[in-house]
mmCIF file of C-alpha atoms and ligand atoms in Angstrom:
data_model
loop_
_atom_site.group_PDB
_atom_site.id
_atom_site.type_symbol
_atom_site.label_atom_id
_atom_site.label_comp_id
_atom_site.label_asym_id
_atom_site.label_seq_id
_atom_site.Cartn_x
_atom_site.Cartn_y
_atom_site.Cartn_z
ATOM 1 C CA MET A 1 0.024 0.059 -0.127
ATOM 2 C CA ALA A 2 1.347 3.544 -0.814
ATOM 3 C CA THR A 3 2.133 5.690 2.023
ATOM 4 C CA ASP A 4 -0.674 8.134 1.256
ATOM 5 C CA ALA A 5 -3.346 5.598 1.256
ATOM 6 C CA LEU A 6 -1.798 4.045 4.611
ATOM 7 C CA ARG A 7 -1.760 7.723 6.105
ATOM 8 C CA GLU A 8 -5.545 7.976 4.956
ATOM 9 C CA LEU A 9 -6.651 4.618 6.504
ATOM 10 C CA TYR A 10 -4.580 5.741 9.727
ATOM 11 C CA GLN A 11 -6.866 8.813 9.955
ATOM 12 C CA GLU A 12 -10.035 6.968 9.261
ATOM 13 C CA VAL A 13 -9.333 4.486 12.122
ATOM 14 C CA ILE A 14 -8.198 7.394 14.539
ATOM 15 C CA LEU A 15 -11.522 9.512 13.596
ATOM 16 C CA ASP A 16 -13.761 6.513 14.141
ATOM 17 C CA HIS A 17 -12.352 5.863 17.526
ATOM 18 C CA SER A 18 -12.510 9.437 18.283
ATOM 19 C CA LYS A 19 -15.976 9.922 17.218
ATOM 20 C CA ASN A 20 -17.202 6.439 18.727
ATOM 21 C CA PRO A 21 -14.671 5.654 21.663
ATOM 22 C CA ARG A 22 -15.058 2.215 22.826
ATOM 23 C CA ASN A 23 -15.439 1.212 26.453
ATOM 24 C CA PHE A 24 -16.294 4.908 27.215
ATOM 25 C CA ARG A 25 -17.963 4.382 30.700
ATOM 26 C CA GLU A 26 -17.124 3.916 34.391
ATOM 27 C CA ILE A 27 -16.635 0.643 35.979
ATOM 28 C CA ASP A 28 -18.242 0.533 39.153
ATOM 29 C CA ASN A 29 -16.327 -2.188 40.922
ATOM 30 C CA ALA A 30 -12.981 -1.060 39.517
ATOM 31 C CA SER A 31 -9.826 -2.275 41.296
ATOM 32 C CA HIS A 32 -7.866 0.527 39.891
ATOM 33 C CA GLU A 33 -8.094 4.109 38.968
ATOM 34 C CA ALA A 34 -6.362 7.150 37.957
ATOM 35 C CA LYS A 35 -6.852 10.428 36.484
ATOM 36 C CA GLY A 36 -4.448 12.061 33.676
ATOM 37 C CA HIS A 37 -4.183 15.554 32.330
ATOM 38 C CA ASN A 38 -2.370 16.942 29.409
ATOM 39 C CA PRO A 39 -2.120 20.730 30.030
ATOM 40 C CA LEU A 40 -0.419 21.451 26.710
ATOM 41 C CA CYS A 41 -3.787 20.358 24.777
ATOM 42 C CA GLY A 42 -6.187 20.277 27.574
ATOM 43 C CA ASP A 43 -6.986 16.595 27.415
ATOM 44 C CA ARG A 44 -8.120 14.975 30.653
ATOM 45 C CA LEU A 45 -9.450 11.448 31.045
ATOM 46 C CA VAL A 46 -10.244 9.033 34.128
ATOM 47 C CA LEU A 47 -9.164 5.452 33.558
ATOM 48 C CA TYR A 48 -10.923 2.485 35.427
ATOM 49 C CA LEU A 49 -9.462 -1.051 35.567
ATOM 50 C CA LEU A 50 -10.690 -4.232 36.887
ATOM 51 C CA VAL A 51 -7.529 -6.479 37.486
ATOM 52 C CA GLU A 52 -8.227 -9.941 38.758
ATOM 53 C CA GLU A 53 -5.071 -12.192 39.587
ATOM 54 C CA GLY A 54 -2.845 -9.881 37.614
ATOM 55 C CA VAL A 55 -5.072 -10.049 34.382
ATOM 56 C CA ILE A 56 -6.852 -6.876 33.272
ATOM 57 C CA ARG A 57 -10.682 -8.347 33.248
ATOM 58 C CA ASP A 58 -12.200 -4.960 32.297
ATOM 59 C CA VAL A 59 -10.970 -1.452 31.184
ATOM 60 C CA ALA A 60 -12.790 1.728 30.551
ATOM 61 C CA PHE A 61 -12.411 5.602 30.541
ATOM 62 C CA GLN A 62 -14.021 8.775 30.693
ATOM 63 C CA GLY A 63 -12.991 12.266 29.851
ATOM 64 C CA ALA A 64 -12.497 15.136 27.184
ATOM 65 C CA GLY A 65 -9.660 15.642 24.790
ATOM 66 C CA CYS A 66 -8.721 16.099 21.116
ATOM 67 C CA ALA A 67 -9.087 13.235 18.555
ATOM 68 C CA ILE A 68 -5.888 11.915 19.099
ATOM 69 C CA SER A 69 -6.008 11.435 23.075
ATOM 70 C CA THR A 70 -9.692 10.100 22.753
ATOM 71 C CA ALA A 71 -8.656 7.572 19.933
ATOM 72 C CA SER A 72 -5.651 6.436 21.923
ATOM 73 C CA ALA A 73 -7.447 5.953 25.057
ATOM 74 C CA SER A 74 -10.205 4.096 23.087
ATOM 75 C CA MET A 75 -7.745 1.793 21.033
ATOM 76 C CA MET A 76 -5.826 1.184 24.424
ATOM 77 C CA THR A 77 -8.986 -0.028 26.250
ATOM 78 C CA GLU A 78 -9.372 -2.720 23.251
ATOM 79 C CA ALA A 79 -5.902 -3.617 23.414
ATOM 80 C CA LEU A 80 -5.604 -4.318 27.145
ATOM 81 C CA LYS A 81 -8.522 -6.589 27.863
ATOM 82 C CA GLY A 82 -7.341 -10.075 28.686
ATOM 83 C CA LYS A 83 -3.642 -8.950 28.907
ATOM 84 C CA THR A 84 -1.519 -9.368 32.343
ATOM 85 C CA GLU A 85 -0.319 -6.345 34.021
ATOM 86 C CA ALA A 86 3.505 -7.397 32.661
ATOM 87 C CA GLU A 87 1.876 -7.580 28.991
ATOM 88 C CA ALA A 88 0.251 -4.088 29.463
ATOM 89 C CA GLU A 89 3.486 -2.704 30.661
ATOM 90 C CA LYS A 90 5.379 -4.284 27.681
ATOM 91 C CA LEU A 91 2.672 -2.898 25.246
ATOM 92 C CA PHE A 92 2.997 0.575 26.597
ATOM 93 C CA GLY A 93 6.618 0.127 25.879
ATOM 94 C CA SER A 94 6.326 -0.707 22.391
ATOM 95 C CA PHE A 95 3.795 2.117 21.952
ATOM 96 C CA HIS A 96 6.086 4.563 23.632
ATOM 97 C CA ASP A 97 9.024 3.730 21.303
ATOM 98 C CA LEU A 98 6.381 3.802 18.094
ATOM 99 C CA VAL A 99 5.432 7.304 18.803
ATOM 100 C CA THR A 100 8.501 8.614 19.710
ATOM 101 C CA GLY A 101 10.342 7.192 16.377
ATOM 102 C CA LYS A 102 12.281 4.609 18.369
ATOM 103 C CA ASN A 103 10.847 1.673 16.079
ATOM 104 C CA GLU A 104 8.828 1.846 12.827
ATOM 105 C CA GLY A 105 5.763 -0.048 14.254
ATOM 106 C CA SER A 106 6.830 -3.444 12.767
ATOM 107 C CA ASP A 107 6.579 -4.680 16.170
ATOM 108 C CA ASP A 108 3.941 -7.472 16.040
ATOM 109 C CA VAL A 109 2.379 -6.830 19.588
ATOM 110 C CA LEU A 110 1.295 -3.381 18.640
ATOM 111 C CA GLY A 111 -1.333 -4.698 16.181
ATOM 112 C CA LYS A 112 -3.688 -1.933 15.138
ATOM 113 C CA LEU A 113 -2.002 0.531 17.768
ATOM 114 C CA ALA A 114 0.560 0.975 14.841
ATOM 115 C CA VAL A 115 -1.790 3.780 13.375
ATOM 116 C CA PHE A 116 -0.004 6.215 15.843
ATOM 117 C CA GLY A 117 2.969 5.917 14.095
ATOM 118 C CA GLY A 118 2.094 9.040 12.227
ATOM 119 C CA VAL A 119 2.439 11.030 15.553
ATOM 120 C CA ARG A 120 5.795 11.083 15.671
ATOM 121 C CA ASP A 121 6.029 13.587 13.145
ATOM 122 C CA TYR A 122 4.255 15.898 15.574
ATOM 123 C CA PRO A 123 5.964 16.295 18.993
ATOM 124 C CA VAL A 124 2.876 17.962 20.571
ATOM 125 C CA ARG A 125 0.672 15.267 19.596
ATOM 126 C CA VAL A 126 2.896 12.667 21.208
ATOM 127 C CA LYS A 127 1.613 13.747 24.749
ATOM 128 C CA CYS A 128 -1.834 13.370 23.614
ATOM 129 C CA ALA A 129 -1.255 9.847 22.273
ATOM 130 C CA THR A 130 0.620 8.614 25.498
ATOM 131 C CA LEU A 131 -1.710 10.413 28.020
ATOM 132 C CA ALA A 132 -4.051 7.140 28.406
ATOM 133 C CA TRP A 133 -0.831 4.984 28.554
ATOM 134 C CA HIS A 134 0.812 7.454 31.378
ATOM 135 C CA THR A 135 -2.619 7.170 32.973
ATOM 136 C CA LEU A 136 -2.408 3.276 32.880
ATOM 137 C CA ASN A 137 0.975 3.187 34.533
ATOM 138 C CA ALA A 138 -0.270 5.312 37.194
ATOM 139 C CA ALA A 139 -3.112 3.241 37.832
ATOM 140 C CA LEU A 140 -1.506 -0.020 37.979
ATOM 141 C CA ALA A 141 1.169 1.667 40.383
ATOM 142 C CA LYS A 142 -1.897 2.806 42.513
ATOM 143 C CA LYS A 143 -0.626 6.258 42.546
ATOM 144 C CA GLU A 144 -3.210 8.617 44.191
ATOM 145 C CA GLU A 145 -2.105 11.736 42.764
ATOM 146 C CA ALA A 146 -3.491 13.026 39.017
ATOM 147 C CA ILE A 147 -0.823 12.447 36.661
ATOM 148 C CA SER A 148 0.370 15.113 34.285
ATOM 149 C CA THR A 149 2.232 15.096 30.968
ATOM 150 C CA GLU A 150 4.071 18.396 31.958
HETATM 151 ZN ZN1 LIG B 201 -4.561 16.554 22.649
#
């Protein structure tokens, strides 16, 4: 596929998830919860996790932000269900490397998340794309304070 066609596809996927975010709700019996804020763009979200015996059984989020931050959170929740905490951390590492340009998205573990590879050309957007993931880290580490990308 030509680069332009790929880029168009990526934009479509991100647009779809930002307009119709998946798992956009609260989890009443959440075992983990954290708030994230990206002051540079104004993105805010609350992440809820239900972790049982080290496995992420359910994950959901609420909040308001730009298309990139919402799509990233939406796709992250889809990617995390059924994963262990260790797998989730590994996925964050791969995702972070992708959006900061340390790998080209050839990493198989990323799957659909590879669409965020285009973000690396826009440093300001990297914080939007990683906000949900930093919030995930804070939730798994049981940090009480809201995290900020600044
Ligand atoms: Zn943003």
